[in-house]
Amino acid sequence: MSGRTGRRPGNPETREAILTAARTAFAARGFDAASIRAIAGAAGVDPALVHHYFGSKDKLFLAAMNAPIDPGRLLPGVLDGDPERIGERLVRAFLAVWDSPAGMAGVALLRSAVTTEWTARLLREFLVTQVLRRVLQHLDADPAELPLRGSLAAAQMGGLVLMRYVIRLEPLASTPPETLVTAIGPGVQRYLTGPLDGVFPG
Amino acid sequence: MSGRTGRRPGNPETREAILTAARTAFAARGFDAASIRAIAGAAGVDPALVHHYFGSKDKLFLAAMNAPIDPGRLLPGVLDGDPERIGERLVRAFLAVWDSPAGMAGVALLRSAVTTEWTARLLREFLVTQVLRRVLQHLDADPAELPLRGSLAAAQMGGLVLMRYVIRLEPLASTPPETLVTAIGPGVQRYLTGPLDGVFPG
């Protein structure tokens, strides 16, 4: 775990107190408004200790929500390359993560987000600040269109996860990943950069 | 409730015994293999009584899984009309149901399916036998391609529900339905009847 989320060793009780304060702060105020200073205060520790244990606000957030992967490490390789094939590369990278052991942690996270509003908020913050923000700032599209384009892509990817890994609808659940990249990649690409006639006013 | 699922009045204990036996049978054997005769036997009642209370195996199944709608009544109006715009009509009808009071029951059903394998099985059977079977037999596509085409459309629609109604990702959650029909309808249409180059062998 420590390699993936950048956690460092430390007093387990102190770490847990920081994580509890972080979960509360991120769920209540959102990622951007929650400050490391306030989280440290709520946990009764010095802000420097939070930095020492977790490295950055991004990493603290990933640890607090038990994120199975760090999009900040995964996404650069997906976003580099032909901008017209980002959809394919996103679906391919996504399936590689969900088909790996991290996918089980992902299913657990989705289950929790679907049943508790508190985890749903953290998942929303995760999608917006850790995934969509990075993907969207890479796209050559009208900035006013980006939030809805990102939501549409997230709905497509979320539905793939829901039906393939959670509901396990066949034949989707046992279709080879590259077949799904070919089938779904262009759909994601259309949402991200393609013409969406009639969707945006003007 | 009775209008939507075609239930008829009867001894509540007998009805509940039938529903319990039906849930077990449908989850264990699937919709097609589960027989009304066997369900009646497990409930200790005459098969004629099951027909009397529930009308048909479809209706018994919908009652057993607390389905918020009866696709057998909703889908004919969606499937009739220009076959090249089935995707749009599906998304439109889907959003109308999920934006209505039935949508709350739908969210409850999805929450249950995501957390318990037993409900996930019933939801799979529901999707395949009550929704996809009806939609796919209406399409002019290679029969060998239909199961995956149906799965892909289900993933798109499932993701829309997950992100709009359960995770409530913005701006998707507050986008007007007709904007989503315009954005997502063509994607569903492509999965159902469009060219999916490289997806199917040969």
Tab-separated table of C-alpha atoms in Angstrom:
chain	number	residue	atom	x	y	z
A	1	MET	CA	0.000	0.000	0.000
A	2	SER	CA	2.713	2.490	1.002
A	3	GLY	CA	4.278	2.516	-2.440
A	4	ARG	CA	1.003	3.378	-4.096
A	5	THR	CA	-0.184	6.161	-1.885
A	6	GLY	CA	3.133	7.576	-0.745
A	7	ARG	CA	2.406	6.950	2.927
A	8	ARG	CA	5.310	7.032	5.318
A	9	PRO	CA	5.662	5.136	8.569
A	10	GLY	CA	4.607	6.866	11.744
A	11	ASN	CA	2.624	6.457	14.934
A	12	PRO	CA	-0.457	4.474	13.855
A	13	GLU	CA	-2.755	6.336	16.230
A	14	THR	CA	-1.572	9.725	14.986
A	15	ARG	CA	-1.932	8.634	11.368
A	16	GLU	CA	-5.454	7.350	12.031
A	17	ALA	CA	-6.420	10.588	13.797
A	18	ILE	CA	-5.210	12.573	10.787
A	19	LEU	CA	-7.085	10.315	8.355
A	20	THR	CA	-10.309	10.588	10.366
A	21	ALA	CA	-10.042	14.378	10.452
A	22	ALA	CA	-9.233	14.409	6.732
A	23	ARG	CA	-12.273	12.271	5.805
A	24	THR	CA	-14.551	14.576	7.755
A	25	ALA	CA	-13.035	17.713	6.237
A	26	PHE	CA	-12.967	16.477	2.632
A	27	ALA	CA	-16.554	15.172	2.821
A	28	ALA	CA	-17.897	18.292	4.548
A	29	ARG	CA	-16.015	21.035	2.712
A	30	GLY	CA	-14.749	19.389	-0.462
A	31	PHE	CA	-11.169	18.843	-1.541
A	32	ASP	CA	-10.343	22.423	-2.507
A	33	ALA	CA	-11.751	24.118	0.610
A	34	ALA	CA	-10.361	21.616	3.123
A	35	SER	CA	-6.946	22.798	4.317
A	36	ILE	CA	-4.128	20.725	5.741
A	37	ARG	CA	-3.863	23.297	8.516
A	38	ALA	CA	-7.505	22.752	9.541
A	39	ILE	CA	-7.200	18.970	9.266
A	40	ALA	CA	-4.079	19.049	11.439
A	41	GLY	CA	-5.907	21.225	13.950
A	42	ALA	CA	-8.854	18.837	14.120
A	43	ALA	CA	-6.457	15.918	14.625
A	44	GLY	CA	-4.497	17.835	17.288
A	45	VAL	CA	-1.176	17.637	15.432
A	46	ASP	CA	1.214	20.054	13.752
A	47	PRO	CA	0.578	20.626	10.002
A	48	ALA	CA	4.215	19.689	9.339
A	49	LEU	CA	3.440	16.200	10.648
A	50	VAL	CA	0.626	15.801	8.112
A	51	HIS	CA	3.062	16.723	5.344
A	52	HIS	CA	5.631	14.358	6.810
A	53	TYR	CA	3.193	11.416	6.914
A	54	PHE	CA	1.325	11.971	3.652
A	55	GLY	CA	3.456	14.276	1.503
A	56	SER	CA	0.715	16.347	-0.137
A	57	LYS	CA	-2.981	17.166	0.074
A	58	ASP	CA	-3.584	14.944	-2.970
A	59	LYS	CA	-1.892	12.007	-1.262
A	60	LEU	CA	-3.652	12.646	2.049
A	61	PHE	CA	-6.967	12.635	0.192
A	62	LEU	CA	-6.176	9.363	-1.607
A	63	ALA	CA	-5.187	7.760	1.717
A	64	ALA	CA	-8.291	9.125	3.486
A	65	MET	CA	-10.652	7.625	0.927
A	66	ASN	CA	-8.682	4.364	0.538
A	67	ALA	CA	-8.224	5.075	-3.165
A	68	PRO	CA	-6.886	1.942	-4.855
A	69	ILE	CA	-4.817	4.001	-7.327
A	70	ASP	CA	-3.223	7.421	-7.658
A	71	PRO	CA	-4.569	9.048	-10.846
A	72	GLY	CA	-1.758	11.595	-10.628
A	73	ARG	CA	0.702	8.816	-11.449
A	74	LEU	CA	-1.484	6.913	-13.920
A	75	LEU	CA	-2.985	9.672	-16.033
A	76	PRO	CA	0.081	11.388	-17.556
A	77	GLY	CA	0.846	8.268	-19.619
A	78	VAL	CA	-2.790	8.117	-20.747
A	79	LEU	CA	-3.041	11.780	-21.705
A	80	ASP	CA	0.226	11.957	-23.656
A	81	GLY	CA	-0.033	10.954	-27.309
A	82	ASP	CA	-2.568	11.442	-30.100
A	83	PRO	CA	-5.318	13.671	-28.638
A	84	GLU	CA	-7.873	11.982	-30.899
A	85	ARG	CA	-7.272	8.649	-29.136
A	86	ILE	CA	-7.454	9.746	-25.503
A	87	GLY	CA	-10.787	7.888	-25.250
A	88	GLU	CA	-9.202	4.592	-26.234
A	89	ARG	CA	-6.228	5.070	-23.923
A	90	LEU	CA	-8.512	6.017	-21.022
A	91	VAL	CA	-10.662	2.896	-21.456
A	92	ARG	CA	-7.540	0.712	-21.803
A	93	ALA	CA	-5.884	2.120	-18.656
A	94	PHE	CA	-9.169	1.972	-16.768
A	95	LEU	CA	-9.742	-1.707	-17.614
A	96	ALA	CA	-6.125	-2.542	-16.705
A	97	VAL	CA	-6.674	-1.067	-13.224
A	98	TRP	CA	-10.069	-2.706	-12.693
A	99	ASP	CA	-8.843	-6.079	-13.964
A	100	SER	CA	-5.910	-5.891	-11.489
A	101	PRO	CA	-6.022	-6.514	-7.709
A	102	ALA	CA	-6.708	-2.778	-7.253
A	103	GLY	CA	-10.065	-3.409	-8.926
A	104	MET	CA	-11.333	-5.273	-5.863
A	105	ALA	CA	-10.609	-2.224	-3.712
A	106	GLY	CA	-12.332	-0.145	-6.379
A	107	VAL	CA	-15.468	-2.282	-6.203
A	108	ALA	CA	-15.456	-1.937	-2.405
A	109	LEU	CA	-15.169	1.844	-2.768
A	110	LEU	CA	-18.018	1.989	-5.295
A	111	ARG	CA	-20.224	-0.189	-3.057
A	112	SER	CA	-19.593	2.172	-0.181
A	113	ALA	CA	-20.236	5.271	-2.321
A	114	VAL	CA	-23.532	3.859	-3.554
A	115	THR	CA	-24.804	3.159	-0.054
A	116	THR	CA	-23.457	6.036	2.049
A	117	GLU	CA	-23.753	9.697	1.087
A	118	TRP	CA	-20.539	10.440	2.940
A	119	THR	CA	-18.486	8.158	0.689
A	120	ALA	CA	-20.424	9.359	-2.362
A	121	ARG	CA	-19.169	12.873	-1.588
A	122	LEU	CA	-15.587	11.683	-1.336
A	123	LEU	CA	-15.958	9.769	-4.614
A	124	ARG	CA	-17.370	12.885	-6.301
A	125	GLU	CA	-14.421	14.906	-5.031
A	126	PHE	CA	-12.060	12.176	-6.202
A	127	LEU	CA	-13.566	12.119	-9.699
A	128	VAL	CA	-13.586	15.892	-10.051
A	129	THR	CA	-10.263	16.861	-8.476
A	130	GLN	CA	-8.092	13.796	-9.081
A	131	VAL	CA	-9.372	12.492	-12.421
A	132	LEU	CA	-11.527	14.908	-14.423
A	133	ARG	CA	-9.531	18.056	-13.650
A	134	ARG	CA	-6.367	16.384	-14.979
A	135	VAL	CA	-8.081	14.959	-18.058
A	136	LEU	CA	-10.027	18.085	-18.976
A	137	GLN	CA	-7.124	20.529	-18.720
A	138	HIS	CA	-5.416	18.389	-21.350
A	139	LEU	CA	-8.209	18.731	-23.916
A	140	ASP	CA	-8.518	21.181	-26.779
A	141	ALA	CA	-12.201	22.037	-26.272
A	142	ASP	CA	-14.281	25.070	-25.287
A	143	PRO	CA	-13.673	25.551	-21.529
A	144	ALA	CA	-17.389	26.204	-21.014
A	145	GLU	CA	-18.146	22.729	-22.369
A	146	LEU	CA	-15.565	20.853	-20.313
A	147	PRO	CA	-17.560	20.142	-17.118
A	148	LEU	CA	-20.447	18.441	-18.955
A	149	ARG	CA	-18.058	16.655	-21.331
A	150	GLY	CA	-16.196	15.294	-18.304
A	151	SER	CA	-19.455	14.205	-16.627
A	152	LEU	CA	-20.578	12.377	-19.754
A	153	ALA	CA	-17.263	10.529	-19.998
A	154	ALA	CA	-17.446	9.690	-16.285
A	155	ALA	CA	-20.961	8.273	-16.740
A	156	GLN	CA	-19.735	6.057	-19.592
A	157	MET	CA	-16.743	4.806	-17.604
A	158	GLY	CA	-18.765	4.406	-14.407
A	159	GLY	CA	-21.363	2.336	-16.233
A	160	LEU	CA	-18.655	0.093	-17.642
A	161	VAL	CA	-17.395	-0.554	-14.105
A	162	LEU	CA	-20.892	-1.039	-12.711
A	163	MET	CA	-21.988	-3.581	-15.314
A	164	ARG	CA	-18.680	-5.405	-15.854
A	165	TYR	CA	-17.334	-5.640	-12.303
A	166	VAL	CA	-20.277	-5.178	-9.919
A	167	ILE	CA	-23.470	-6.422	-11.621
A	168	ARG	CA	-21.326	-8.681	-13.869
A	169	LEU	CA	-23.662	-8.557	-16.829
A	170	GLU	CA	-22.686	-11.016	-19.558
A	171	PRO	CA	-21.196	-10.955	-22.136
A	172	LEU	CA	-19.744	-7.623	-20.965
A	173	ALA	CA	-18.126	-9.156	-17.873
A	174	SER	CA	-16.049	-11.651	-19.885
A	175	THR	CA	-15.346	-9.634	-23.052
A	176	PRO	CA	-11.586	-9.167	-23.696
A	177	PRO	CA	-10.376	-5.683	-22.696
A	178	GLU	CA	-9.189	-4.714	-26.192
A	179	THR	CA	-12.644	-5.449	-27.639
A	180	LEU	CA	-14.113	-3.020	-25.106
A	181	VAL	CA	-11.431	-0.446	-25.915
A	182	THR	CA	-12.510	-0.652	-29.575
A	183	ALA	CA	-16.214	-0.500	-28.722
A	184	ILE	CA	-16.233	2.147	-25.983
A	185	GLY	CA	-13.107	4.235	-26.705
A	186	PRO	CA	-14.751	6.201	-29.565
A	187	GLY	CA	-17.792	6.881	-27.371
A	188	VAL	CA	-15.608	8.371	-24.633
A	189	GLN	CA	-13.672	10.337	-27.257
A	190	ARG	CA	-16.905	11.806	-28.635
A	191	TYR	CA	-17.902	12.971	-25.148
A	192	LEU	CA	-14.472	14.511	-24.505
A	193	THR	CA	-13.620	16.204	-27.810
A	194	GLY	CA	-16.146	15.215	-30.498
A	195	PRO	CA	-18.980	17.225	-31.992
A	196	LEU	CA	-21.997	17.122	-29.670
A	197	ASP	CA	-24.499	18.865	-31.966
A	198	GLY	CA	-27.324	20.510	-30.098
A	199	VAL	CA	-25.882	19.829	-26.652
A	200	PHE	CA	-24.271	23.200	-26.046
A	201	PRO	CA	-26.213	26.414	-26.686
A	202	GLY	CA	-24.909	28.779	-29.363
B	1	MET	CA	-48.261	-0.315	-6.420
B	2	SER	CA	-50.971	-2.740	-7.532
B	3	GLY	CA	-51.631	-0.873	-10.769
B	4	ARG	CA	-48.022	-0.988	-11.793
B	5	THR	CA	-47.250	-4.617	-11.113
B	6	GLY	CA	-50.632	-6.192	-11.730
B	7	ARG	CA	-50.855	-7.661	-8.230
B	8	ARG	CA	-54.217	-8.792	-7.030
B	9	PRO	CA	-55.505	-8.847	-3.471
B	10	GLY	CA	-55.125	-12.037	-1.489
B	11	ASN	CA	-54.002	-13.473	1.816
B	12	PRO	CA	-50.916	-11.386	2.686
B	13	GLU	CA	-49.105	-14.357	4.240
B	14	THR	CA	-49.702	-16.520	1.184
B	15	ARG	CA	-48.569	-13.733	-1.138
B	16	GLU	CA	-45.422	-13.199	0.922
B	17	ALA	CA	-44.662	-16.934	0.937
B	18	ILE	CA	-44.971	-16.984	-2.853
B	19	LEU	CA	-42.746	-13.902	-3.233
B	20	THR	CA	-40.096	-15.390	-0.937
B	21	ALA	CA	-40.089	-18.651	-2.896
B	22	ALA	CA	-39.977	-16.680	-6.153
B	23	ARG	CA	-36.973	-14.577	-5.074
B	24	THR	CA	-35.056	-17.693	-4.113
B	25	ALA	CA	-35.940	-19.494	-7.352
B	26	PHE	CA	-35.230	-16.570	-9.682
B	27	ALA	CA	-31.905	-15.778	-8.004
B	28	ALA	CA	-30.791	-19.424	-7.869
B	29	ARG	CA	-31.967	-20.694	-11.255
B	30	GLY	CA	-32.541	-17.549	-13.303
B	31	PHE	CA	-35.787	-16.295	-14.775
B	32	ASP	CA	-36.100	-18.796	-17.621
B	33	ALA	CA	-35.355	-21.950	-15.603
B	34	ALA	CA	-37.476	-21.045	-12.587
B	35	SER	CA	-40.998	-22.459	-13.031
B	36	ILE	CA	-44.214	-21.248	-11.477
B	37	ARG	CA	-44.948	-24.866	-10.594
B	38	ALA	CA	-41.698	-25.166	-8.600
B	39	ILE	CA	-42.219	-21.776	-6.941
B	40	ALA	CA	-45.746	-22.775	-5.942
B	41	GLY	CA	-44.416	-26.060	-4.566
B	42	ALA	CA	-41.769	-24.283	-2.474
B	43	ALA	CA	-44.433	-21.905	-1.143
B	44	GLY	CA	-46.820	-24.799	-0.422
B	45	VAL	CA	-49.619	-23.472	-2.638
B	46	ASP	CA	-51.354	-24.511	-5.835
B	47	PRO	CA	-49.786	-23.093	-9.063
B	48	ALA	CA	-53.216	-21.720	-10.008
B	49	LEU	CA	-53.039	-19.479	-6.946
B	50	VAL	CA	-49.733	-17.984	-8.141
B	51	HIS	CA	-51.370	-17.188	-11.477
B	52	HIS	CA	-54.379	-15.782	-9.658
B	53	TYR	CA	-52.276	-13.467	-7.479
B	54	PHE	CA	-49.644	-12.370	-9.988
B	55	GLY	CA	-51.012	-13.055	-13.459
B	56	SER	CA	-47.809	-14.150	-15.214
B	57	LYS	CA	-44.217	-15.189	-14.563
B	58	ASP	CA	-43.074	-11.750	-15.773
B	59	LYS	CA	-45.340	-10.024	-13.266
B	60	LEU	CA	-44.390	-12.401	-10.456
B	61	PHE	CA	-40.729	-11.634	-11.163
B	62	LEU	CA	-41.311	-7.866	-11.137
B	63	ALA	CA	-43.186	-8.160	-7.825
B	64	ALA	CA	-40.508	-10.435	-6.327
B	65	MET	CA	-37.722	-7.967	-7.080
B	66	ASN	CA	-39.766	-4.857	-6.211
B	67	ALA	CA	-39.251	-3.522	-9.720
B	68	PRO	CA	-40.341	0.124	-9.824
B	69	ILE	CA	-41.617	-0.209	-13.413
B	70	ASP	CA	-42.826	-2.865	-15.844
B	71	PRO	CA	-40.637	-2.688	-18.965
B	72	GLY	CA	-43.226	-4.790	-20.789
B	73	ARG	CA	-45.579	-1.824	-20.630
B	74	LEU	CA	-43.027	0.932	-21.139
B	75	LEU	CA	-40.849	-0.433	-23.939
B	76	PRO	CA	-43.318	-0.913	-26.810
B	77	GLY	CA	-43.799	2.859	-27.092
B	78	VAL	CA	-40.019	3.339	-27.058
B	79	LEU	CA	-39.279	0.701	-29.672
B	80	ASP	CA	-41.942	1.756	-32.163
B	81	GLY	CA	-40.889	4.482	-34.577
B	82	ASP	CA	-37.726	5.343	-36.524
B	83	PRO	CA	-35.264	2.499	-35.778
B	84	GLU	CA	-32.356	4.938	-36.149
B	85	ARG	CA	-33.598	6.926	-33.157
B	86	ILE	CA	-34.218	4.102	-30.682
B	87	GLY	CA	-31.184	5.323	-28.701
B	88	GLU	CA	-32.714	8.765	-28.198
B	89	ARG	CA	-36.119	7.364	-27.261
B	90	LEU	CA	-34.545	4.902	-24.809
B	91	VAL	CA	-32.580	7.636	-23.037
B	92	ARG	CA	-35.662	9.891	-22.971
B	93	ALA	CA	-37.942	7.187	-21.503
B	94	PHE	CA	-35.233	6.127	-19.085
B	95	LEU	CA	-34.720	9.666	-17.743
B	96	ALA	CA	-38.503	10.145	-17.444
B	97	VAL	CA	-38.722	7.059	-15.213
B	98	TRP	CA	-35.679	7.946	-13.106
B	99	ASP	CA	-36.793	11.577	-12.717
B	100	SER	CA	-40.229	10.338	-11.499
B	101	PRO	CA	-41.079	8.914	-8.039
B	102	ALA	CA	-40.265	5.448	-9.417
B	103	GLY	CA	-36.667	6.619	-9.659
B	104	MET	CA	-36.311	6.556	-5.862
B	105	ALA	CA	-37.312	2.888	-5.835
B	106	GLY	CA	-34.857	2.367	-8.686
B	107	VAL	CA	-32.019	3.893	-6.671
B	108	ALA	CA	-32.932	1.632	-3.735
B	109	LEU	CA	-32.855	-1.394	-6.037
B	110	LEU	CA	-29.479	-0.408	-7.486
B	111	ARG	CA	-28.040	0.162	-3.996
B	112	SER	CA	-29.181	-3.296	-2.996
B	113	ALA	CA	-27.825	-4.888	-6.197
B	114	VAL	CA	-24.429	-3.279	-5.690
B	115	THR	CA	-24.103	-4.558	-2.125
B	116	THR	CA	-25.700	-8.024	-2.209
B	117	GLU	CA	-24.918	-10.675	-4.816
B	118	TRP	CA	-28.439	-12.051	-4.461
B	119	THR	CA	-30.045	-8.795	-5.632
B	120	ALA	CA	-27.343	-8.367	-8.290
B	121	ARG	CA	-28.478	-11.696	-9.756
B	122	LEU	CA	-32.099	-10.572	-9.817
B	123	LEU	CA	-31.091	-7.271	-11.442
B	124	ARG	CA	-29.085	-9.152	-14.088
B	125	GLU	CA	-32.104	-11.355	-14.813
B	126	PHE	CA	-34.295	-8.254	-14.939
B	127	LEU	CA	-31.998	-6.500	-17.409
B	128	VAL	CA	-31.618	-9.534	-19.640
B	129	THR	CA	-35.155	-10.966	-19.658
B	130	GLN	CA	-37.316	-7.883	-19.100
B	131	VAL	CA	-35.366	-5.132	-20.862
B	132	LEU	CA	-32.619	-6.300	-23.225
B	133	ARG	CA	-34.515	-9.245	-24.689
B	134	ARG	CA	-37.364	-6.933	-25.689
B	135	VAL	CA	-35.074	-4.241	-27.080
B	136	LEU	CA	-32.744	-6.564	-28.971
B	137	GLN	CA	-35.437	-8.594	-30.722
B	138	HIS	CA	-36.599	-5.288	-32.183
B	139	LEU	CA	-33.258	-4.455	-33.803
B	140	ASP	CA	-32.083	-5.085	-37.338
B	141	ALA	CA	-28.582	-6.330	-36.470
B	142	ASP	CA	-26.597	-9.574	-36.714
B	143	PRO	CA	-28.076	-11.872	-34.021
B	144	ALA	CA	-24.565	-12.956	-33.014
B	145	GLU	CA	-23.745	-9.343	-32.157
B	146	LEU	CA	-26.867	-8.607	-30.130
B	147	PRO	CA	-25.767	-9.786	-26.653
B	148	LEU	CA	-22.648	-7.590	-26.587
B	149	ARG	CA	-24.504	-4.675	-28.211
B	150	GLY	CA	-27.130	-4.949	-25.472
B	151	SER	CA	-24.464	-5.114	-22.738
B	152	LEU	CA	-22.745	-2.011	-24.099
B	153	ALA	CA	-26.021	-0.077	-24.154
B	154	ALA	CA	-26.805	-1.284	-20.620
B	155	ALA	CA	-23.393	-0.077	-19.422
B	156	GLN	CA	-24.038	3.369	-20.924
B	157	MET	CA	-27.508	3.617	-19.376
B	158	GLY	CA	-26.355	2.173	-16.052
B	159	GLY	CA	-23.543	4.717	-15.862
B	160	LEU	CA	-25.970	7.540	-16.512
B	161	VAL	CA	-28.097	6.356	-13.583
B	162	LEU	CA	-25.090	5.801	-11.337
B	163	MET	CA	-23.562	9.246	-11.901
B	164	ARG	CA	-26.759	11.312	-12.213
B	165	TYR	CA	-28.935	9.786	-9.501
B	166	VAL	CA	-26.648	7.941	-7.069
B	167	ILE	CA	-23.233	9.664	-7.044
B	168	ARG	CA	-24.909	12.900	-8.253
B	169	LEU	CA	-21.913	14.159	-10.185
B	170	GLU	CA	-22.365	17.745	-11.407
B	171	PRO	CA	-23.167	19.117	-13.921
B	172	LEU	CA	-24.645	15.766	-15.026
B	173	ALA	CA	-27.066	15.599	-12.090
B	174	SER	CA	-28.746	18.909	-12.964
B	175	THR	CA	-28.524	18.854	-16.773
B	176	PRO	CA	-31.980	19.053	-18.458
B	177	PRO	CA	-33.137	15.638	-19.716
B	178	GLU	CA	-33.372	16.698	-23.375
B	179	THR	CA	-29.731	17.831	-23.349
B	180	LEU	CA	-28.746	14.357	-22.158
B	181	VAL	CA	-30.995	12.754	-24.811
B	182	THR	CA	-29.060	14.730	-27.442
B	183	ALA	CA	-25.683	13.913	-25.922
B	184	ILE	CA	-26.136	10.240	-25.016
B	185	GLY	CA	-28.838	9.022	-27.452
B	186	PRO	CA	-26.422	8.719	-30.400
B	187	GLY	CA	-23.965	6.804	-28.215
B	188	VAL	CA	-26.643	4.269	-27.255
B	189	GLN	CA	-27.742	4.067	-30.908
B	190	ARG	CA	-24.178	3.298	-32.001
B	191	TYR	CA	-23.980	0.441	-29.509
B	192	LEU	CA	-27.344	-0.970	-30.592
B	193	THR	CA	-27.245	-0.662	-34.379
B	194	GLY	CA	-24.225	1.391	-35.486
B	195	PRO	CA	-20.970	0.259	-37.035
B	196	LEU	CA	-18.628	-1.059	-34.346
B	197	ASP	CA	-15.536	-1.530	-36.515
B	198	GLY	CA	-13.137	-4.099	-35.148
B	199	VAL	CA	-15.422	-5.194	-32.311
B	200	PHE	CA	-16.893	-8.288	-33.940
B	201	PRO	CA	-14.631	-10.837	-35.648
B	202	GLY	CA	-15.074	-11.504	-39.344
